[in-house]
JSON list of C-alpha atoms in Angstrom, two decimals:
[
{"chain": "A", "resi": 1, "resn": "ALA", "atom": "CA", "xyz": [60.35, 9.75, -36.68]},
{"chain": "A", "resi": 2, "resn": "PRO", "atom": "CA", "xyz": [60.50, 6.90, -39.22]},
{"chain": "A", "resi": 3, "resn": "SER", "atom": "CA", "xyz": [59.04, 3.42, -39.01]},
{"chain": "A", "resi": 4, "resn": "THR", "atom": "CA", "xyz": [55.87, 4.04, -37.02]},
{"chain": "A", "resi": 5, "resn": "LYS", "atom": "CA", "xyz": [54.70, 0.63, -35.79]},
{"chain": "A", "resi": 6, "resn": "SER", "atom": "CA", "xyz": [51.93, 1.24, -33.25]},
{"chain": "A", "resi": 7, "resn": "LEU", "atom": "CA", "xyz": [49.45, 3.91, -32.14]},
{"chain": "A", "resi": 8, "resn": "ALA", "atom": "CA", "xyz": [47.32, 4.42, -29.05]},
{"chain": "A", "resi": 9, "resn": "ILE", "atom": "CA", "xyz": [45.17, 7.21, -27.57]},
{"chain": "A", "resi": 10, "resn": "SER", "atom": "CA", "xyz": [44.78, 8.12, -23.90]},
{"chain": "A", "resi": 11, "resn": "ASP", "atom": "CA", "xyz": [42.81, 11.23, -22.91]},
{"chain": "A", "resi": 12, "resn": "SER", "atom": "CA", "xyz": [44.38, 14.06, -24.95]},
{"chain": "A", "resi": 13, "resn": "TYR", "atom": "CA", "xyz": [47.51, 12.06, -25.82]},
{"chain": "A", "resi": 14, "resn": "LEU", "atom": "CA", "xyz": [48.42, 10.24, -29.01]},
{"chain": "A", "resi": 15, "resn": "LEU", "atom": "CA", "xyz": [51.19, 7.69, -28.39]},
{"chain": "A", "resi": 16, "resn": "VAL", "atom": "CA", "xyz": [53.31, 6.78, -31.40]},
{"chain": "A", "resi": 17, "resn": "GLY", "atom": "CA", "xyz": [55.50, 3.69, -31.23]},
{"chain": "A", "resi": 18, "resn": "ASN", "atom": "CA", "xyz": [58.44, 3.49, -33.64]},
{"chain": "A", "resi": 19, "resn": "TRP", "atom": "CA", "xyz": [60.39, 0.47, -34.79]},
{"chain": "A", "resi": 20, "resn": "TYR", "atom": "CA", "xyz": [63.88, 1.56, -35.83]},
{"chain": "A", "resi": 21, "resn": "GLU", "atom": "CA", "xyz": [66.04, 4.69, -35.87]},
{"chain": "A", "resi": 22, "resn": "PRO", "atom": "CA", "xyz": [66.78, 6.75, -39.01]},
{"chain": "A", "resi": 23, "resn": "TRP", "atom": "CA", "xyz": [69.40, 5.37, -41.38]},
{"chain": "A", "resi": 24, "resn": "GLY", "atom": "CA", "xyz": [72.86, 6.39, -40.22]},
{"chain": "A", "resi": 25, "resn": "HIS", "atom": "CA", "xyz": [71.79, 7.25, -36.68]},
{"chain": "A", "resi": 26, "resn": "ILE", "atom": "CA", "xyz": [74.62, 6.89, -34.16]},
{"chain": "A", "resi": 27, "resn": "GLY", "atom": "CA", "xyz": [74.20, 6.37, -30.41]},
{"chain": "A", "resi": 28, "resn": "PRO", "atom": "CA", "xyz": [71.11, 5.63, -28.30]},
{"chain": "A", "resi": 29, "resn": "TYR", "atom": "CA", "xyz": [67.80, 6.26, -30.01]},
{"chain": "A", "resi": 30, "resn": "THR", "atom": "CA", "xyz": [65.32, 8.17, -27.83]},
{"chain": "A", "resi": 31, "resn": "ASN", "atom": "CA", "xyz": [62.27, 8.25, -30.11]},
{"chain": "A", "resi": 32, "resn": "HIS", "atom": "CA", "xyz": [60.94, 4.69, -29.95]},
{"chain": "A", "resi": 33, "resn": "LEU", "atom": "CA", "xyz": [57.93, 6.21, -28.13]},
{"chain": "A", "resi": 34, "resn": "ARG", "atom": "CA", "xyz": [56.75, 9.74, -28.82]},
{"chain": "A", "resi": 35, "resn": "VAL", "atom": "CA", "xyz": [53.74, 11.57, -27.36]},
{"chain": "A", "resi": 36, "resn": "PHE", "atom": "CA", "xyz": [51.63, 14.10, -29.26]},
{"chain": "A", "resi": 37, "resn": "ASN", "atom": "CA", "xyz": [48.50, 16.13, -28.61]},
{"chain": "A", "resi": 38, "resn": "LYS", "atom": "CA", "xyz": [45.77, 14.08, -30.30]},
{"chain": "A", "resi": 39, "resn": "ASN", "atom": "CA", "xyz": [43.80, 17.16, -31.33]},
{"chain": "A", "resi": 40, "resn": "ASP", "atom": "CA", "xyz": [46.44, 19.21, -33.16]},
{"chain": "A", "resi": 41, "resn": "LEU", "atom": "CA", "xyz": [49.30, 16.64, -33.36]},
{"chain": "A", "resi": 42, "resn": "SER", "atom": "CA", "xyz": [51.70, 19.00, -31.62]},
{"chain": "A", "resi": 43, "resn": "TYR", "atom": "CA", "xyz": [54.71, 17.23, -30.14]},
{"chain": "A", "resi": 44, "resn": "ILE", "atom": "CA", "xyz": [54.69, 16.85, -26.32]},
{"chain": "A", "resi": 45, "resn": "ASP", "atom": "CA", "xyz": [57.46, 14.49, -25.28]},
{"chain": "A", "resi": 46, "resn": "SER", "atom": "CA", "xyz": [59.47, 11.36, -25.96]},
{"chain": "A", "resi": 47, "resn": "ILE", "atom": "CA", "xyz": [60.17, 8.62, -23.44]},
{"chain": "A", "resi": 48, "resn": "PRO", "atom": "CA", "xyz": [63.89, 7.74, -23.74]},
{"chain": "A", "resi": 49, "resn": "THR", "atom": "CA", "xyz": [63.50, 4.82, -21.31]},
{"chain": "A", "resi": 50, "resn": "ILE", "atom": "CA", "xyz": [61.70, 2.99, -24.13]},
{"chain": "A", "resi": 51, "resn": "SER", "atom": "CA", "xyz": [64.97, 1.84, -25.64]},
{"chain": "A", "resi": 52, "resn": "HIS", "atom": "CA", "xyz": [63.68, -0.86, -28.02]},
{"chain": "A", "resi": 53, "resn": "PRO", "atom": "CA", "xyz": [61.06, -0.89, -30.78]},
{"chain": "A", "resi": 54, "resn": "ALA", "atom": "CA", "xyz": [57.58, -0.15, -29.41]},
{"chain": "A", "resi": 55, "resn": "THR", "atom": "CA", "xyz": [55.84, -2.95, -31.28]},
{"chain": "A", "resi": 56, "resn": "ASP", "atom": "CA", "xyz": [52.50, -2.73, -29.46]},
{"chain": "A", "resi": 57, "resn": "ILE", "atom": "CA", "xyz": [50.83, -0.40, -26.95]},
{"chain": "A", "resi": 58, "resn": "PHE", "atom": "CA", "xyz": [48.00, -1.00, -24.49]},
{"chain": "A", "resi": 59, "resn": "ILE", "atom": "CA", "xyz": [46.60, 1.66, -22.13]},
{"chain": "A", "resi": 60, "resn": "HIS", "atom": "CA", "xyz": [44.59, 1.02, -18.97]},
{"chain": "A", "resi": 61, "resn": "GLU", "atom": "CA", "xyz": [43.72, 3.69, -16.38]},
{"chain": "A", "resi": 62, "resn": "ASN", "atom": "CA", "xyz": [46.27, 6.04, -17.96]},
{"chain": "A", "resi": 63, "resn": "ILE", "atom": "CA", "xyz": [49.04, 3.49, -17.51]},
{"chain": "A", "resi": 64, "resn": "ALA", "atom": "CA", "xyz": [50.71, 2.44, -20.78]},
{"chain": "A", "resi": 65, "resn": "TYR", "atom": "CA", "xyz": [52.11, -1.02, -21.41]},
{"chain": "A", "resi": 66, "resn": "ILE", "atom": "CA", "xyz": [54.69, -1.10, -24.20]},
{"chain": "A", "resi": 67, "resn": "ALA", "atom": "CA", "xyz": [55.90, -4.29, -25.91]},
{"chain": "A", "resi": 68, "resn": "GLN", "atom": "CA", "xyz": [59.71, -4.29, -26.01]},
{"chain": "A", "resi": 69, "resn": "ASN", "atom": "CA", "xyz": [61.93, -6.75, -27.85]},
{"chain": "A", "resi": 70, "resn": "ASN", "atom": "CA", "xyz": [65.70, -7.06, -27.67]},
{"chain": "A", "resi": 71, "resn": "THR", "atom": "CA", "xyz": [67.39, -7.36, -31.05]},
{"chain": "A", "resi": 72, "resn": "LYS", "atom": "CA", "xyz": [69.66, -10.31, -31.64]},
{"chain": "A", "resi": 73, "resn": "SER", "atom": "CA", "xyz": [73.33, -9.64, -32.30]},
{"chain": "A", "resi": 74, "resn": "SER", "atom": "CA", "xyz": [72.78, -11.00, -35.81]},
{"chain": "A", "resi": 75, "resn": "GLY", "atom": "CA", "xyz": [69.72, -11.54, -37.96]},
{"chain": "A", "resi": 76, "resn": "TRP", "atom": "CA", "xyz": [66.32, -9.90, -37.76]},
{"chain": "A", "resi": 77, "resn": "GLY", "atom": "CA", "xyz": [64.81, -12.02, -35.00]},
{"chain": "A", "resi": 78, "resn": "ASP", "atom": "CA", "xyz": [64.08, -11.02, -31.43]},
{"chain": "A", "resi": 79, "resn": "THR", "atom": "CA", "xyz": [65.37, -12.47, -28.18]},
{"chain": "A", "resi": 80, "resn": "LEU", "atom": "CA", "xyz": [63.87, -12.25, -24.72]},
{"chain": "A", "resi": 81, "resn": "GLY", "atom": "CA", "xyz": [61.22, -9.53, -24.63]},
{"chain": "A", "resi": 82, "resn": "PHE", "atom": "CA", "xyz": [59.58, -7.57, -21.85]},
{"chain": "A", "resi": 83, "resn": "VAL", "atom": "CA", "xyz": [56.81, -5.05, -21.17]},
{"chain": "A", "resi": 84, "resn": "SER", "atom": "CA", "xyz": [57.66, -1.48, -20.15]},
{"chain": "A", "resi": 85, "resn": "VAL", "atom": "CA", "xyz": [55.09, 0.21, -17.90]},
{"chain": "A", "resi": 86, "resn": "LEU", "atom": "CA", "xyz": [54.62, 4.01, -18.03]},
{"chain": "A", "resi": 87, "resn": "ASP", "atom": "CA", "xyz": [52.59, 6.48, -15.96]},
{"chain": "A", "resi": 88, "resn": "LEU", "atom": "CA", "xyz": [51.07, 8.83, -18.53]},
{"chain": "A", "resi": 89, "resn": "ASN", "atom": "CA", "xyz": [49.94, 11.30, -15.87]},
{"chain": "A", "resi": 90, "resn": "LEU", "atom": "CA", "xyz": [53.56, 11.95, -14.92]},
{"chain": "A", "resi": 91, "resn": "MET", "atom": "CA", "xyz": [55.17, 10.88, -18.21]},
{"chain": "A", "resi": 92, "resn": "GLN", "atom": "CA", "xyz": [57.42, 8.60, -16.19]},
{"chain": "A", "resi": 93, "resn": "TRP", "atom": "CA", "xyz": [58.68, 5.05, -16.55]},
{"chain": "A", "resi": 94, "resn": "ILE", "atom": "CA", "xyz": [57.50, 2.77, -13.69]},
{"chain": "A", "resi": 95, "resn": "ARG", "atom": "CA", "xyz": [59.11, -0.62, -14.34]},
{"chain": "A", "resi": 96, "resn": "ASN", "atom": "CA", "xyz": [59.85, -3.39, -16.80]},
{"chain": "A", "resi": 97, "resn": "ASP", "atom": "CA", "xyz": [58.08, -6.75, -16.60]},
{"chain": "A", "resi": 98, "resn": "THR", "atom": "CA", "xyz": [59.87, -9.76, -18.07]},
{"chain": "A", "resi": 99, "resn": "LEU", "atom": "CA", "xyz": [57.00, -12.17, -18.54]},
{"chain": "A", "resi": 100, "resn": "SER", "atom": "CA", "xyz": [59.01, -15.32, -19.14]},
{"chain": "A", "resi": 101, "resn": "GLN", "atom": "CA", "xyz": [62.58, -16.50, -19.44]},
{"chain": "A", "resi": 102, "resn": "GLN", "atom": "CA", "xyz": [61.56, -18.78, -22.31]},
{"chain": "A", "resi": 103, "resn": "GLY", "atom": "CA", "xyz": [59.70, -16.23, -24.39]},
{"chain": "A", "resi": 104, "resn": "ALA", "atom": "CA", "xyz": [61.58, -15.18, -27.51]},
{"chain": "A", "resi": 105, "resn": "ASP", "atom": "CA", "xyz": [59.47, -12.09, -27.95]},
{"chain": "A", "resi": 106, "resn": "ILE", "atom": "CA", "xyz": [56.56, -10.05, -26.68]},
{"chain": "A", "resi": 107, "resn": "GLY", "atom": "CA", "xyz": [53.99, -10.12, -29.43]},
{"chain": "A", "resi": 108, "resn": "ARG", "atom": "CA", "xyz": [50.58, -8.53, -29.93]},
{"chain": "A", "resi": 109, "resn": "PHE", "atom": "CA", "xyz": [48.43, -7.55, -26.96]},
{"chain": "A", "resi": 110, "resn": "TYR", "atom": "CA", "xyz": [44.91, -8.58, -25.99]},
{"chain": "A", "resi": 111, "resn": "TYR", "atom": "CA", "xyz": [43.15, -7.48, -22.79]},
{"chain": "A", "resi": 112, "resn": "HIS", "atom": "CA", "xyz": [40.50, -9.42, -20.91]},
{"chain": "A", "resi": 113, "resn": "ASP", "atom": "CA", "xyz": [39.24, -9.23, -17.32]},
{"chain": "A", "resi": 114, "resn": "SER", "atom": "CA", "xyz": [42.18, -7.30, -15.77]},
{"chain": "A", "resi": 115, "resn": "THR", "atom": "CA", "xyz": [44.74, -9.45, -17.57]},
{"chain": "A", "resi": 116, "resn": "LEU", "atom": "CA", "xyz": [46.97, -8.38, -20.44]},
{"chain": "A", "resi": 117, "resn": "TYR", "atom": "CA", "xyz": [47.86, -11.21, -22.83]},
{"chain": "A", "resi": 118, "resn": "ALA", "atom": "CA", "xyz": [50.61, -11.27, -25.45]},
{"chain": "A", "resi": 119, "resn": "PHE", "atom": "CA", "xyz": [50.44, -13.60, -28.44]},
{"chain": "A", "resi": 120, "resn": "ASN", "atom": "CA", "xyz": [54.09, -14.34, -29.22]},
{"chain": "A", "resi": 121, "resn": "ALA", "atom": "CA", "xyz": [54.71, -15.57, -32.77]},
{"chain": "A", "resi": 122, "resn": "GLU", "atom": "CA", "xyz": [58.47, -16.01, -32.46]},
{"chain": "A", "resi": 123, "resn": "SER", "atom": "CA", "xyz": [58.29, -18.40, -29.51]},
{"chain": "A", "resi": 124, "resn": "GLN", "atom": "CA", "xyz": [54.75, -19.73, -30.23]},
{"chain": "A", "resi": 125, "resn": "THR", "atom": "CA", "xyz": [53.70, -18.90, -26.68]},
{"chain": "A", "resi": 126, "resn": "ILE", "atom": "CA", "xyz": [51.04, -16.85, -24.93]},
{"chain": "A", "resi": 127, "resn": "SER", "atom": "CA", "xyz": [52.10, -14.64, -22.01]},
{"chain": "A", "resi": 128, "resn": "SER", "atom": "CA", "xyz": [49.82, -13.06, -19.42]},
{"chain": "A", "resi": 129, "resn": "LEU", "atom": "CA", "xyz": [50.21, -10.27, -16.87]},
{"chain": "A", "resi": 130, "resn": "HIS", "atom": "CA", "xyz": [47.52, -9.48, -14.30]},
{"chain": "A", "resi": 131, "resn": "LEU", "atom": "CA", "xyz": [47.48, -5.70, -14.07]},
{"chain": "A", "resi": 132, "resn": "TYR", "atom": "CA", "xyz": [46.60, -5.56, -10.35]},
{"chain": "A", "resi": 133, "resn": "THR", "atom": "CA", "xyz": [48.24, -8.57, -8.73]},
{"chain": "A", "resi": 134, "resn": "GLY", "atom": "CA", "xyz": [51.29, -8.69, -11.01]},
{"chain": "A", "resi": 135, "resn": "ASP", "atom": "CA", "xyz": [50.86, -12.45, -11.52]},
{"chain": "A", "resi": 136, "resn": "LYS", "atom": "CA", "xyz": [52.40, -13.56, -14.81]},
{"chain": "A", "resi": 137, "resn": "GLU", "atom": "CA", "xyz": [52.72, -16.71, -16.85]},
{"chain": "A", "resi": 138, "resn": "THR", "atom": "CA", "xyz": [53.88, -17.90, -20.26]},
{"chain": "A", "resi": 139, "resn": "ILE", "atom": "CA", "xyz": [52.52, -21.10, -21.78]},
{"chain": "A", "resi": 140, "resn": "PRO", "atom": "CA", "xyz": [52.95, -22.77, -25.19]},
{"chain": "A", "resi": 141, "resn": "SER", "atom": "CA", "xyz": [50.13, -22.13, -27.63]},
{"chain": "A", "resi": 142, "resn": "VAL", "atom": "CA", "xyz": [48.26, -25.27, -28.66]},
{"chain": "A", "resi": 143, "resn": "THR", "atom": "CA", "xyz": [48.49, -24.40, -32.36]},
{"chain": "A", "resi": 144, "resn": "SER", "atom": "CA", "xyz": [50.71, -22.33, -34.60]},
{"chain": "A", "resi": 145, "resn": "ILE", "atom": "CA", "xyz": [49.75, -18.66, -34.20]},
{"chain": "A", "resi": 146, "resn": "TYR", "atom": "CA", "xyz": [50.80, -15.89, -36.56]},
{"chain": "A", "resi": 147, "resn": "PRO", "atom": "CA", "xyz": [49.65, -12.53, -35.21]},
{"chain": "A", "resi": 148, "resn": "LYS", "atom": "CA", "xyz": [50.50, -9.82, -37.72]},
{"chain": "A", "resi": 149, "resn": "SER", "atom": "CA", "xyz": [53.21, -7.39, -36.66]},
{"chain": "A", "resi": 150, "resn": "TYR", "atom": "CA", "xyz": [51.21, -4.45, -38.02]},
{"chain": "A", "resi": 151, "resn": "GLY", "atom": "CA", "xyz": [47.64, -3.24, -37.67]},
{"chain": "A", "resi": 152, "resn": "PRO", "atom": "CA", "xyz": [44.88, -4.91, -35.65]},
{"chain": "A", "resi": 153, "resn": "THR", "atom": "CA", "xyz": [45.33, -8.68, -35.66]},
{"chain": "A", "resi": 154, "resn": "ILE", "atom": "CA", "xyz": [43.42, -10.11, -32.65]},
{"chain": "A", "resi": 155, "resn": "PHE", "atom": "CA", "xyz": [39.65, -9.67, -32.54]},
{"chain": "A", "resi": 156, "resn": "GLU", "atom": "CA", "xyz": [37.33, -10.57, -29.69]},
{"chain": "A", "resi": 157, "resn": "LYS", "atom": "CA", "xyz": [34.37, -12.76, -30.58]},
{"chain": "A", "resi": 158, "resn": "ASN", "atom": "CA", "xyz": [32.64, -12.45, -27.21]},
{"chain": "A", "resi": 159, "resn": "ASN", "atom": "CA", "xyz": [33.33, -11.56, -23.59]},
{"chain": "A", "resi": 160, "resn": "LEU", "atom": "CA", "xyz": [34.33, -15.14, -22.79]},
{"chain": "A", "resi": 161, "resn": "GLY", "atom": "CA", "xyz": [37.95, -14.75, -23.85]},
{"chain": "A", "resi": 162, "resn": "GLN", "atom": "CA", "xyz": [37.44, -16.20, -27.32]},
{"chain": "A", "resi": 163, "resn": "VAL", "atom": "CA", "xyz": [39.43, -14.42, -30.02]},
{"chain": "A", "resi": 164, "resn": "PHE", "atom": "CA", "xyz": [39.94, -14.64, -33.77]},
{"chain": "A", "resi": 165, "resn": "ILE", "atom": "CA", "xyz": [43.63, -14.78, -34.69]},
{"chain": "A", "resi": 166, "resn": "PRO", "atom": "CA", "xyz": [45.72, -15.72, -37.76]},
{"chain": "A", "resi": 167, "resn": "CYS", "atom": "CA", "xyz": [46.75, -19.36, -37.61]},
{"chain": "A", "resi": 168, "resn": "SER", "atom": "CA", "xyz": [48.71, -21.57, -40.01]},
{"chain": "A", "resi": 169, "resn": "THR", "atom": "CA", "xyz": [45.76, -22.33, -42.29]},
{"chain": "A", "resi": 170, "resn": "GLY", "atom": "CA", "xyz": [43.62, -19.21, -41.95]},
{"chain": "A", "resi": 171, "resn": "ILE", "atom": "CA", "xyz": [41.63, -17.36, -39.30]},
{"chain": "A", "resi": 172, "resn": "GLY", "atom": "CA", "xyz": [41.29, -19.47, -36.17]},
{"chain": "A", "resi": 173, "resn": "LEU", "atom": "CA", "xyz": [39.17, -19.15, -33.03]},
{"chain": "A", "resi": 174, "resn": "TYR", "atom": "CA", "xyz": [41.16, -19.43, -29.80]},
{"chain": "A", "resi": 175, "resn": "ASP", "atom": "CA", "xyz": [39.90, -19.76, -26.21]},
{"chain": "A", "resi": 176, "resn": "ILE", "atom": "CA", "xyz": [42.57, -17.85, -24.35]},
{"chain": "A", "resi": 177, "resn": "LEU", "atom": "CA", "xyz": [41.20, -18.53, -20.86]},
{"chain": "A", "resi": 178, "resn": "ASN", "atom": "CA", "xyz": [41.48, -22.29, -21.26]},
{"chain": "A", "resi": 179, "resn": "ASN", "atom": "CA", "xyz": [44.34, -22.29, -23.79]},
{"chain": "A", "resi": 180, "resn": "ASN", "atom": "CA", "xyz": [42.22, -24.22, -26.23]},
{"chain": "A", "resi": 181, "resn": "LEU", "atom": "CA", "xyz": [41.88, -24.04, -30.01]},
{"chain": "A", "resi": 182, "resn": "ILE", "atom": "CA", "xyz": [38.18, -24.02, -30.81]},
{"chain": "A", "resi": 183, "resn": "ASP", "atom": "CA", "xyz": [38.53, -23.92, -34.59]},
{"chain": "A", "resi": 184, "resn": "SER", "atom": "CA", "xyz": [41.73, -23.72, -36.65]},
{"chain": "A", "resi": 185, "resn": "GLN", "atom": "CA", "xyz": [39.90, -22.65, -39.82]},
{"chain": "A", "resi": 186, "resn": "VAL", "atom": "CA", "xyz": [36.92, -20.42, -39.23]},
{"chain": "A", "resi": 187, "resn": "VAL", "atom": "CA", "xyz": [38.01, -18.97, -42.55]},
{"chain": "A", "resi": 188, "resn": "SER", "atom": "CA", "xyz": [40.38, -21.09, -44.65]},
{"chain": "A", "resi": 189, "resn": "LEU", "atom": "CA", "xyz": [43.13, -18.90, -46.13]},
{"chain": "A", "resi": 190, "resn": "SER", "atom": "CA", "xyz": [46.62, -19.25, -47.55]},
{"chain": "A", "resi": 191, "resn": "GLY", "atom": "CA", "xyz": [49.30, -16.88, -48.76]},
{"chain": "A", "resi": 192, "resn": "ALA", "atom": "CA", "xyz": [49.58, -13.24, -47.69]},
{"chain": "A", "resi": 193, "resn": "TYR", "atom": "CA", "xyz": [46.42, -11.77, -46.20]},
{"chain": "A", "resi": 194, "resn": "ALA", "atom": "CA", "xyz": [45.12, -9.30, -43.66]},
{"chain": "A", "resi": 195, "resn": "PHE", "atom": "CA", "xyz": [41.67, -9.09, -42.08]},
{"chain": "A", "resi": 196, "resn": "THR", "atom": "CA", "xyz": [39.42, -7.19, -39.77]},
{"chain": "A", "resi": 197, "resn": "TYR", "atom": "CA", "xyz": [36.30, -8.36, -37.93]},
{"chain": "A", "resi": 198, "resn": "ASP", "atom": "CA", "xyz": [32.98, -6.52, -37.56]},
{"chain": "A", "resi": 199, "resn": "SER", "atom": "CA", "xyz": [31.53, -7.82, -34.28]},
{"chain": "A", "resi": 200, "resn": "ASN", "atom": "CA", "xyz": [28.14, -6.19, -34.94]},
{"chain": "A", "resi": 201, "resn": "LEU", "atom": "CA", "xyz": [27.62, -7.84, -38.32]},
{"chain": "A", "resi": 202, "resn": "GLU", "atom": "CA", "xyz": [29.73, -10.87, -37.39]},
{"chain": "A", "resi": 203, "resn": "ARG", "atom": "CA", "xyz": [31.68, -10.63, -40.61]},
{"chain": "A", "resi": 204, "resn": "PHE", "atom": "CA", "xyz": [35.31, -10.72, -41.69]},
{"chain": "A", "resi": 205, "resn": "ALA", "atom": "CA", "xyz": [36.72, -8.41, -44.34]},
{"chain": "A", "resi": 206, "resn": "VAL", "atom": "CA", "xyz": [39.80, -10.07, -45.84]},
{"chain": "A", "resi": 207, "resn": "THR", "atom": "CA", "xyz": [42.34, -8.75, -48.32]},
{"chain": "A", "resi": 208, "resn": "MET", "atom": "CA", "xyz": [44.64, -11.18, -50.13]},
{"chain": "A", "resi": 209, "resn": "ILE", "atom": "CA", "xyz": [47.83, -10.27, -52.00]},
{"chain": "A", "resi": 210, "resn": "ASP", "atom": "CA", "xyz": [49.62, -12.14, -54.77]},
{"chain": "A", "resi": 211, "resn": "TYR", "atom": "CA", "xyz": [53.10, -10.63, -54.87]},
{"chain": "A", "resi": 212, "resn": "LEU", "atom": "CA", "xyz": [53.91, -12.37, -58.18]},
{"chain": "A", "resi": 213, "resn": "ASP", "atom": "CA", "xyz": [50.76, -11.28, -59.99]},
{"chain": "A", "resi": 214, "resn": "GLN", "atom": "CA", "xyz": [49.06, -8.19, -58.57]},
{"chain": "A", "resi": 215, "resn": "SER", "atom": "CA", "xyz": [46.03, -8.76, -60.81]},
{"chain": "A", "resi": 216, "resn": "ASN", "atom": "CA", "xyz": [45.11, -11.60, -58.46]},
{"chain": "A", "resi": 217, "resn": "ASN", "atom": "CA", "xyz": [44.79, -9.27, -55.46]},
{"chain": "A", "resi": 218, "resn": "ARG", "atom": "CA", "xyz": [41.28, -9.34, -54.05]},
{"chain": "A", "resi": 219, "resn": "GLY", "atom": "CA", "xyz": [39.04, -8.58, -51.11]},
{"chain": "A", "resi": 220, "resn": "VAL", "atom": "CA", "xyz": [36.38, -10.95, -49.77]},
{"chain": "A", "resi": 221, "resn": "VAL", "atom": "CA", "xyz": [33.77, -10.69, -47.01]},
{"chain": "A", "resi": 222, "resn": "TYR", "atom": "CA", "xyz": [33.10, -13.82, -44.95]},
{"chain": "A", "resi": 223, "resn": "ASP", "atom": "CA", "xyz": [30.57, -14.53, -42.23]},
{"chain": "A", "resi": 224, "resn": "ASN", "atom": "CA", "xyz": [31.75, -16.06, -38.97]},
{"chain": "A", "resi": 225, "resn": "GLN", "atom": "CA", "xyz": [31.05, -19.53, -40.33]},
{"chain": "A", "resi": 226, "resn": "GLY", "atom": "CA", "xyz": [33.62, -19.02, -43.08]},
{"chain": "A", "resi": 227, "resn": "ASP", "atom": "CA", "xyz": [31.14, -18.53, -45.93]},
{"chain": "A", "resi": 228, "resn": "SER", "atom": "CA", "xyz": [31.69, -15.72, -48.44]}
]
């Protein structure tokens, strides 16, 4: 399938989330979520109930949580999103959870202490779903957040619910439990960039792209104080 957007592994399964259907496809698209054997990549099944782009996947106790966004009638934006819940033991859909009536999307997932969080760039909100009680909430973020739509984008600093996330002026440190911005510029960055975080060495590896002059592309390693 084209447009692979997200990947996740559970036991012997490789879950592949896809964004859009092949060019010229007519009718419902049933391959937004496909399941393969992780060892030999043989195809096992697709889950037709996943009827929108599978933009992020989180798995807990062999239950998969799939970010789903409804496409607007015009434009490329997303309207009200929800989370689809699947039982991977039975390969069956369980339910959909709409986390908020105000949320314009379901963004990138982060899990902490039995709660699944979604950082929602379109609506600038943070949603939460407790996986056992079903309690849910959506609150405005206290700063502009820009989680990337591809690849890892939220990195845990510690077990206290503090995460590194792209903000408007670089890599910020966010306290998700108290909805508090600790530092808006742990690493000051502008333009197009991507990063990963090594929690053992406490370092960021950042790549920066200049679309107008590719000779300016570079990679830099920063410590968690923002020094390179």
